[in-house]
Coordinates of C-alpha atoms and ligand atoms in Angstrom, one line a residue:
X190 CA 116.2 66.0 90.0
X191 CA 112.7 67.2 90.7
X192 CA 111.3 67.5 94.3
X193 CA 107.7 68.2 95.3
X194 CA 107.0 70.3 98.5
X195 CA 105.3 67.9 100.7
X196 CA 102.3 69.5 103.2
X197 CA 104.2 70.4 106.4
X198 CA 104.1 67.9 109.3
X199 CA 102.6 68.9 112.4
X200 CA 105.2 67.2 114.9
X201 CA 108.2 67.8 112.9
X202 CA 107.7 71.8 112.8
X203 CA 107.2 71.8 116.1
X204 CA 110.2 69.7 117.2
X205 CA 112.3 71.9 115.0
X206 CA 110.8 74.9 116.6
X207 CA 111.6 73.6 120.4
X208 CA 115.1 72.2 119.0
X209 CA 116.1 75.7 117.5
X210 CA 115.1 77.3 120.6
X211 CA 117.4 74.9 123.0
X212 CA 120.1 75.8 120.8
X213 CA 119.5 79.2 121.5
X214 CA 119.1 78.5 125.4
X215 CA 122.7 76.7 124.9
X216 CA 124.3 79.5 123.0
X217 CA 122.9 82.1 125.5
X218 CA 124.2 79.9 128.4
X219 CA 127.5 79.4 127.0
X220 CA 128.0 82.7 125.6
X221 CA 126.9 84.0 129.1
X222 CA 129.7 81.8 130.7
X223 CA 132.5 83.3 128.4
X224 CA 131.4 87.1 128.7
X225 CA 131.1 86.6 132.4
X226 CA 134.4 85.1 132.6
X227 CA 136.0 88.0 130.7
X228 CA 134.2 90.7 133.0
X229 CA 135.6 88.7 136.1
X230 CA 139.1 88.2 134.3
X231 CA 138.9 92.1 133.7
X232 CA 137.8 92.8 137.3
X233 CA 140.7 90.6 138.5
X234 CA 143.1 92.3 136.8
X235 CA 141.8 95.9 138.2
X236 CA 141.7 94.2 141.5
X237 CA 145.4 93.1 141.4
X238 CA 146.6 96.4 140.0
X239 CA 145.1 98.0 143.1
X240 CA 146.7 95.7 145.1
X241 CA 150.2 95.6 143.9
X242 CA 149.9 99.5 144.4
X243 CA 149.1 99.0 147.8
X244 CA 151.5 96.3 148.7
X245 CA 154.1 98.4 146.7
X246 CA 153.8 101.4 148.8
X247 CA 153.6 99.5 152.0
X248 CA 157.4 97.6 151.0
X249 CA 158.5 101.0 150.0
X250 CA 157.9 102.6 153.2
X251 CA 158.8 99.7 155.7
X252 CA 161.0 97.6 154.1
X253 CA 163.2 98.9 151.1
X254 CA 166.9 99.5 151.9
X255 CA 169.6 101.0 149.7
X256 CA 171.4 97.6 150.9
X257 CA 169.2 95.6 148.7
X258 CA 170.9 97.0 145.4
X259 CA 174.3 95.8 146.9
X260 CA 172.7 92.2 148.2
X261 CA 173.2 93.1 151.7
X262 CA 172.3 90.2 153.9
X263 CA 170.5 92.3 156.5
X264 CA 168.5 94.6 153.9
X265 CA 167.4 91.4 152.6
X266 CA 166.4 89.7 155.8
X267 CA 164.3 92.9 156.6
X268 CA 162.3 92.9 153.2
X269 CA 161.9 89.0 153.6
X270 CA 160.2 89.5 157.0
X271 CA 158.1 92.0 155.7
X272 CA 156.9 89.9 152.5
X273 CA 156.6 86.7 154.7
X274 CA 154.9 88.4 157.3
X275 CA 152.4 90.6 155.8
X276 CA 152.4 90.2 151.8
X277 CA 152.3 86.3 151.3
X278 CA 149.0 85.3 152.6
X279 CA 145.6 84.7 150.7
X280 CA 145.9 84.2 147.1
X281 CA 149.7 86.1 146.5
X282 CA 152.2 83.3 145.9
X283 CA 155.0 85.1 145.0
X284 CA 156.9 88.2 145.1
X285 CA 159.9 89.8 143.2
X286 CA 161.8 92.9 143.1
X287 CA 164.1 93.6 139.7
X288 CA 166.3 96.2 138.8
X289 CA 166.0 98.0 135.7
X290 CA 168.2 95.6 133.7
X291 CA 166.4 92.4 134.5
X292 CA 168.3 91.1 137.7
X293 CA 166.3 89.8 140.6
X294 CA 167.1 91.8 143.8
X295 CA 164.9 89.7 145.7
X296 CA 162.2 86.9 146.0
X297 CA 160.7 85.2 148.6
X298 CA 161.8 82.1 146.6
X299 CA 165.8 82.6 147.6
X300 CA 166.8 80.7 144.5
X301 CA 165.7 83.4 142.3
X302 CA 167.7 86.0 144.0
X303 CA 171.0 87.5 142.0
X304 CA 169.3 85.7 138.6
X305 CA 169.0 87.7 135.5
X306 CA 166.1 87.8 132.4
X307 CA 165.3 89.9 129.9
X308 CA 162.3 92.2 131.3
X309 CA 159.1 92.6 128.7
X310 CA 158.3 95.7 126.8
X311 CA 155.5 96.5 129.3
X312 CA 157.8 96.2 132.2
X313 CA 160.4 98.2 131.1
X314 CA 158.2 101.1 130.2
X315 CA 157.0 101.2 133.7
X316 CA 160.2 102.7 134.8
X317 CA 159.1 105.5 132.5
X318 CA 155.7 106.1 132.7
X319 CA 154.7 105.1 136.3
X320 CA 151.4 103.2 137.3
X321 CA 150.9 99.4 137.4
X322 CA 150.2 96.8 135.3
X323 CA 148.5 93.5 135.7
X324 CA 148.3 90.5 133.1
X325 CA 147.9 86.5 133.0
X326 CA 151.5 84.8 133.6
X327 CA 153.0 83.3 131.0
X328 CA 154.5 80.4 133.1
X329 CA 156.5 79.1 129.7
X330 CA 158.9 82.3 130.4
X331 CA 162.0 81.1 132.2
X332 CA 161.8 83.4 134.9
X333 CA 158.2 82.2 135.9
X334 CA 159.5 78.4 136.2
X335 CA 159.3 78.5 139.8
X336 CA 155.7 79.6 140.1
X337 CA 154.7 76.9 137.3
X338 CA 153.3 74.3 140.5
X339 CA 151.2 77.1 141.5
X340 CA 148.8 76.6 138.2
X341 CA 147.4 79.6 136.5
X342 CA 148.4 83.3 137.6
X343 CA 147.9 86.7 137.6
X344 CA 150.9 89.0 137.9
X345 CA 151.2 92.6 138.5
X346 CA 153.9 95.0 138.4
X347 CA 154.8 98.8 139.5
X348 CA 157.9 100.6 140.4
X349 CA 159.0 101.7 143.4
X350 CA 162.1 103.8 144.9
X351 CA 165.1 102.5 147.5
X352 CA 165.7 105.5 149.4
X353 CA 168.7 106.9 147.6
X354 CA 165.9 107.2 144.6
X355 CA 166.8 103.9 142.8
X356 CA 163.7 102.5 140.8
X357 CA 162.9 99.1 141.1
X358 CA 160.4 97.0 139.5
X359 CA 158.1 95.7 142.4
X360 CA 156.1 92.2 141.1
X361 CA 153.3 90.1 142.9
X362 CA 151.7 87.0 141.5
X363 CA 148.2 85.9 142.6
X364 CA 146.5 82.9 141.8
X365 CA 144.0 82.5 139.2
X366 CA 141.7 80.0 140.5
X367 CA 139.6 82.8 142.7
X368 CA 138.7 84.6 139.2
X369 CA 137.3 81.6 137.4
X370 CA 135.6 80.5 140.7
X371 CA 133.9 84.0 141.2
X372 CA 132.8 83.7 137.4
X373 CA 131.2 80.5 138.2
X374 CA 129.7 81.9 141.3
X375 CA 128.2 84.6 139.1
X376 CA 126.9 81.9 136.6
X377 CA 125.7 79.7 139.3
X378 CA 123.4 82.6 140.8
X379 CA 122.0 83.8 137.5
X380 CA 122.1 80.9 135.3
X381 CA 118.8 79.3 137.0
X382 CA 116.4 82.3 136.9
X383 CA 117.8 82.7 133.3
X384 CA 117.0 79.3 132.2
X385 CA 114.1 78.9 134.0
X386 CA 112.5 82.0 132.6
X387 CA 113.7 80.5 128.8
X388 CA 111.7 77.2 129.6
X389 CA 109.1 78.8 130.6
X390 CA 108.7 81.1 127.5
X391 CA 109.6 77.8 125.5
X392 CA 106.7 76.2 127.1
X393 CA 104.5 78.9 126.5
X394 CA 105.3 79.3 122.6
X395 CA 105.1 75.6 122.2
X396 CA 100.9 75.4 122.1
X397 CA 101.6 78.9 119.7
X398 CA 103.7 77.0 117.4
X399 CA 101.5 74.1 117.5
X400 CA 98.7 76.2 116.3
X401 CA 100.5 78.1 114.0
X402 CA 101.8 74.9 112.3
X403 CA 98.3 73.6 112.1
X404 CA 97.0 76.7 110.7
X405 CA 99.6 76.5 108.0
X406 CA 98.7 72.7 107.2
X407 CA 95.1 73.5 107.1
X408 CA 96.3 76.3 104.9
X409 CA 98.3 73.9 102.5
X410 CA 95.2 71.4 102.3
X411 CA 92.8 74.2 101.5
X412 CA 95.0 75.1 98.5
X413 CA 95.5 71.5 97.4
X414 CA 91.6 71.2 97.6
X415 CA 91.1 74.6 95.7
X416 CA 93.8 74.0 93.1
X417 CA 92.1 70.3 92.3
X418 CA 88.6 72.1 91.8
X419 CA 90.2 75.0 89.8
X420 CA 91.6 72.4 87.1
X421 CA 88.4 70.1 87.4
X422 CA 86.1 73.2 86.8
X423 CA 88.4 74.5 83.8
X424 CA 88.4 71.0 82.6
X425 CA 84.5 70.8 82.7
X426 CA 84.4 74.1 80.9
X427 CA 86.6 72.9 78.2
X428 CA 84.1 69.7 77.6
X429 CA 81.3 71.7 77.6
X430 CA 82.7 74.2 75.2
X431 CA 83.8 71.5 72.8
X432 CA 80.4 69.9 73.2
X433 CA 78.6 73.1 72.2
X434 CA 80.9 73.3 68.9
X435 CA 80.8 70.0 68.2
X436 CA 76.7 69.8 68.3
X437 CA 76.5 73.4 67.0
X438 CA 78.8 74.7 64.5
X439 CA 80.2 71.6 63.1
X440 CA 77.2 70.1 62.8
X441 CA 75.6 73.1 60.9
X442 CA 78.7 73.6 58.6
X443 CA 79.0 70.0 57.9
X444 CA 75.2 69.9 56.8
X445 CA 75.8 72.9 54.6
X446 CA 78.5 71.2 53.0
X447 CA 76.7 68.0 52.6
X448 CA 73.9 70.2 50.9
X449 CA 76.2 71.9 48.5
X450 CA 77.7 68.6 47.1
X451 CA 74.7 67.4 45.2
X452 CA 74.3 71.4 43.6
X453 CA 77.5 71.2 42.1
X454 CA 76.8 68.1 40.6
X455 CA 73.6 69.2 39.3
X456 CA 75.4 72.4 38.1
X457 CA 77.9 70.7 36.0
X458 CA 75.1 68.6 34.8
X459 CA 73.1 71.6 33.5
X460 CA 76.5 72.6 31.8
X461 CA 77.3 75.7 34.2
X462 CA 80.9 74.7 34.9
X463 CA 81.7 77.9 36.4
X464 CA 78.8 77.5 39.1
X465 CA 79.7 74.3 39.5
X466 CA 83.3 75.2 40.0
X467 CA 82.3 77.6 42.6
X468 CA 80.3 75.4 44.5
X469 CA 83.0 73.1 44.6
X470 CA 85.5 75.4 46.2
X471 CA 83.0 76.4 48.6
X472 CA 82.4 72.9 49.9
X473 CA 85.9 72.1 49.8
X474 CA 86.6 75.4 52.2
X475 CA 83.6 74.1 54.5
X476 CA 84.9 70.7 54.6
X477 CA 88.6 71.9 55.7
X478 CA 86.5 74.4 58.2
X479 CA 84.8 71.1 59.8
X480 CA 88.3 69.2 59.9
X481 CA 90.0 72.2 61.7
X482 CA 87.1 72.7 64.0
X483 CA 87.5 69.0 64.9
X484 CA 91.3 69.1 65.2
X485 CA 90.4 72.1 67.8
X486 CA 88.0 70.3 69.6
X487 CA 90.3 67.4 69.9
X488 CA 93.0 70.1 71.3
X489 CA 90.1 71.4 73.7
X490 CA 89.1 68.3 75.3
X491 CA 90.8 65.2 74.3
X492 CA 87.9 63.0 74.0
X493 CA 90.1 59.6 74.1
X494 CA 91.7 60.8 77.2
X495 CA 88.4 60.3 79.5
X496 CA 86.8 57.6 77.2
X497 CA 89.8 55.3 76.2
X498 CA 92.5 56.3 79.0
X499 CA 95.7 57.8 79.1
X500 CA 97.6 55.3 77.9
X501 CA 95.8 55.2 74.3
X502 CA 95.8 59.3 74.3
X503 CA 99.6 59.3 75.1
X504 CA 100.4 56.7 72.1
X505 CA 97.5 58.7 69.9
X506 CA 100.1 61.6 70.3
X507 CA 103.1 59.0 69.2
X508 CA 101.5 57.7 66.4
X509 CA 101.9 60.6 63.7
X510 CA 105.5 60.5 64.5
X511 CA 105.6 56.5 64.1
X512 CA 104.0 56.9 60.7
X513 CA 107.3 59.6 59.5
X514 CA 109.7 56.9 60.4
X515 CA 110.7 58.2 64.0
X516 CA 111.3 55.4 66.4
X517 CA 108.6 55.7 69.5
X518 CA 108.1 54.3 72.9
X519 CA 105.7 54.2 75.7
X520 CA 106.3 53.1 78.9
X521 CA 103.2 53.5 81.8
X522 CA 103.6 52.0 85.2
X523 CA 101.3 52.6 87.9
X524 CA 97.4 54.4 87.9
X525 CA 97.6 58.2 87.0
X526 CA 94.8 59.6 89.1
X527 CA 92.0 61.1 87.1
X528 CA 92.7 64.4 88.2
X529 CA 96.3 64.6 87.0
X530 CA 95.7 62.8 83.7
X531 CA 95.1 66.0 81.8
X532 CA 98.3 67.8 83.2
X533 CA 100.1 64.6 81.9
X534 CA 98.8 64.6 78.6
X535 CA 99.1 68.5 78.2
X536 CA 103.0 68.0 79.1
X537 CA 103.4 65.2 76.8
X538 CA 101.5 66.6 74.0
X539 CA 103.8 69.9 74.0
X540 CA 106.8 67.8 74.6
X541 CA 106.2 65.5 71.7
X542 CA 104.8 68.4 69.3
X543 CA 108.0 70.3 70.2
X544 CA 109.9 67.2 69.3
X545 CA 108.3 66.8 66.0
X546 CA 108.4 70.5 64.9
X547 CA 111.8 71.4 66.4
X548 CA 114.0 68.4 67.0
X549 CA 114.1 65.9 63.9
X550 CA 114.7 63.2 66.0
X551 CA 115.3 59.5 65.5
X552 CA 113.5 58.3 68.4
X553 CA 111.1 60.2 70.9
X554 CA 110.1 58.2 74.1
X555 CA 107.3 58.7 76.9
X556 CA 107.9 57.2 80.0
X557 CA 105.3 57.6 82.9
X558 CA 105.4 56.4 86.5
X559 CA 103.0 56.7 89.1
X560 CA 103.3 55.8 93.1
X561 CA 104.7 57.0 96.3
X562 CA 102.4 60.1 96.3
X563 CA 103.5 61.2 93.1
X564 CA 103.3 61.1 89.0
X565 CA 106.5 61.5 87.0
X566 CA 106.6 62.2 83.3
X567 CA 109.8 61.7 81.0
X568 CA 109.6 62.8 77.4
X569 CA 112.9 62.5 75.5
X570 CA 114.1 62.8 71.9
X571 CA 117.6 62.6 70.6
X572 CA 117.2 65.2 68.1
X573 CA 119.2 68.6 67.7
X574 CA 118.7 70.1 71.4
X575 CA 118.9 73.8 71.6
X576 CA 121.1 76.2 73.6
X577 CA 120.3 78.0 76.6
X578 CA 119.3 81.3 75.3
X579 CA 117.2 79.8 72.7
X580 CA 114.0 79.4 74.3
X581 CA 114.1 82.8 75.6
X582 CA 114.7 84.4 72.2
X583 CA 111.7 82.4 70.6
X584 CA 109.7 82.9 73.8
X585 CA 110.1 86.7 73.0
X586 CA 108.7 86.1 69.4
X587 CA 105.5 84.9 71.1
X588 CA 106.7 80.9 71.4
X589 CA 105.4 80.2 74.5
X590 CA 104.1 76.6 74.6
X591 CA 107.0 75.5 77.1
X592 CA 106.5 78.7 79.3
X593 CA 102.3 78.2 79.6
X594 CA 103.0 74.6 80.8
X595 CA 105.5 75.8 83.5
X596 CA 102.8 77.8 84.7
X597 CA 100.1 74.9 84.4
X598 CA 102.7 72.8 86.4
X599 CA 103.2 75.6 88.8
X600 CA 99.9 75.9 89.4
X601 CA 99.1 72.0 90.3
X602 CA 102.1 72.1 92.7
X603 CA 104.5 70.3 90.9
X604 CA 107.5 71.2 88.9
X605 CA 108.6 71.0 85.0
X606 CA 112.5 70.9 84.3
X607 CA 113.4 71.3 80.4
X608 CA 117.0 70.2 79.7
X609 CA 118.2 70.1 76.5
X610 CA 122.0 69.3 75.0
X611 CA 122.9 70.6 71.7
X612 CA 123.3 67.5 69.3
X613 CA 122.1 65.1 71.8
X614 CA 118.7 65.8 72.5
X615 CA 115.8 67.2 75.0
X616 CA 114.3 65.9 77.9
X617 CA 111.2 66.9 79.6
X618 CA 110.5 66.0 82.8
X619 CA 107.5 66.8 85.2
X620 CA 106.7 65.8 88.8
X621 CA 103.3 66.3 90.3
X622 CA 101.9 65.1 93.8
X623 CA 99.4 62.6 92.8
X624 CA 96.6 64.9 94.2
Ligands
ATP298 N1 112.5 68.8 72.0 C1 113.3 70.0 71.1 N2 114.4 69.9 69.9 C2 114.7 71.3 70.0 N3 114.4 72.4 70.4 C3 113.2 72.5 71.0 C4 112.5 71.5 71.7 N4 111.8 71.9 72.6 C5 111.8 72.9 72.3 N5 112.9 73.5 71.3 C6 113.4 74.9 71.4 O1 112.7 76.1 72.5 C7 112.1 76.7 71.8 C8 110.6 77.0 72.8 O2 109.6 76.0 72.5 P1 108.4 76.4 72.9 O3 107.5 75.0 73.2 O4 108.1 77.1 74.2 O5 107.7 77.3 71.9 P2 107.6 76.6 70.3 O6 107.3 75.2 70.2 O7 108.4 77.4 69.2 O8 106.6 77.4 69.9 P3 104.6 77.0 70.6 O9 104.7 75.8 71.4 O10 104.2 78.5 71.3 O11 104.0 77.1 69.5 C9 111.6 76.2 70.5 O12 111.2 77.3 69.5 C10 112.7 75.6 70.1 O13 113.6 76.5 69.6
MG299 MG1 106.0 74.2 71.3

């Protein structure tokens, strides 16, 4: 399908610009929030790691006894007092002490004490490497089922030793709510100046965008005017050349032919047959020359286009085909502006000529529709058609009728499409703004 390029519309162009800017602002805000949240999460993990190390060393020195390893109630009580009194405050909601093989020695939740779960890879590694780990808790794990009601949690572990040197894993759980709250707080402070700045930028850019779109639009209009005047002046120039040829050379040659004919007759009467033959030949050549020149005149400046109109000119194109027994059809709807008539005529002429020269068709039709700001021409034949590469090959041999048309149509701001199916025929479609 063919499409024309409409002139750029000012309001639509600026609206598109504003919309794109708003989308960019939205991307910045959402992206900023995600980045801030990630940063806050990492910060919280670091913070939690530091806390677990500090609390673990407190527990190690003040609350951890060897009796805990055997489940001694006094040792449990002592640790419980320390945890309830000093550790479980603010955002820390749970404490667990694990043996290396996954048994819970102590928790502030008594139901967990003595239970056994499989420790994760990371936790087991801590027994070898030391240090601390922090991560978001997977509340789906069975060992975390009692923490589920607390919502999203960060867990952190490190290893400590009982007085006899046995390593145990110390674990705390911290509420995550404080993390997202701090990201929101950060965003809350940064977003208003950021968004405000972008909006001010946008407000400053809208008049600029408006001016630029207007300049583009004016450029487009100027181009149209230039094109129209170029077509007009070239057609005027061709008219002038045609008139000069017609009134000068054509008349002179016709006059000479007219003068030579009686000379041949009198030579023959005199019995100078050879001389008469030469004169007859010269007259015939001159007449042929005049005929050729007249044909050329019609090509350069089709007279019936301006005098009789496009419809007559188009049906003149078809009539030689009709005389040769081809079925022809012409269908013209709407008034084609004078400025476009010549282009329509030239495209139709090349298409019809091509059909006659290459296609051997049974039918050739021309359809022209003008309206809704554009002119459309379709020339169709049901001849032999041609394959994709054929045109290119012929163009290299100097057969450039269609290529020349493409340039002409492009300069007028239109589109030309030639579609052909071997064995089925060829369609030439022109679409051009009414101008
Ligand atoms: N209607 C058609 N049916 C079959 N073949 C066609 C048709 N129109 C064009 N062609 C093929 O495409 C080629 C290129 O066409 P184009 O009009 O560019 O050149 P041409 O007609 O061969 O020469 P020129 O137009 O320069 O006198 C033709 O040589 C022909 O092979
Ligand atoms: Mg051709």
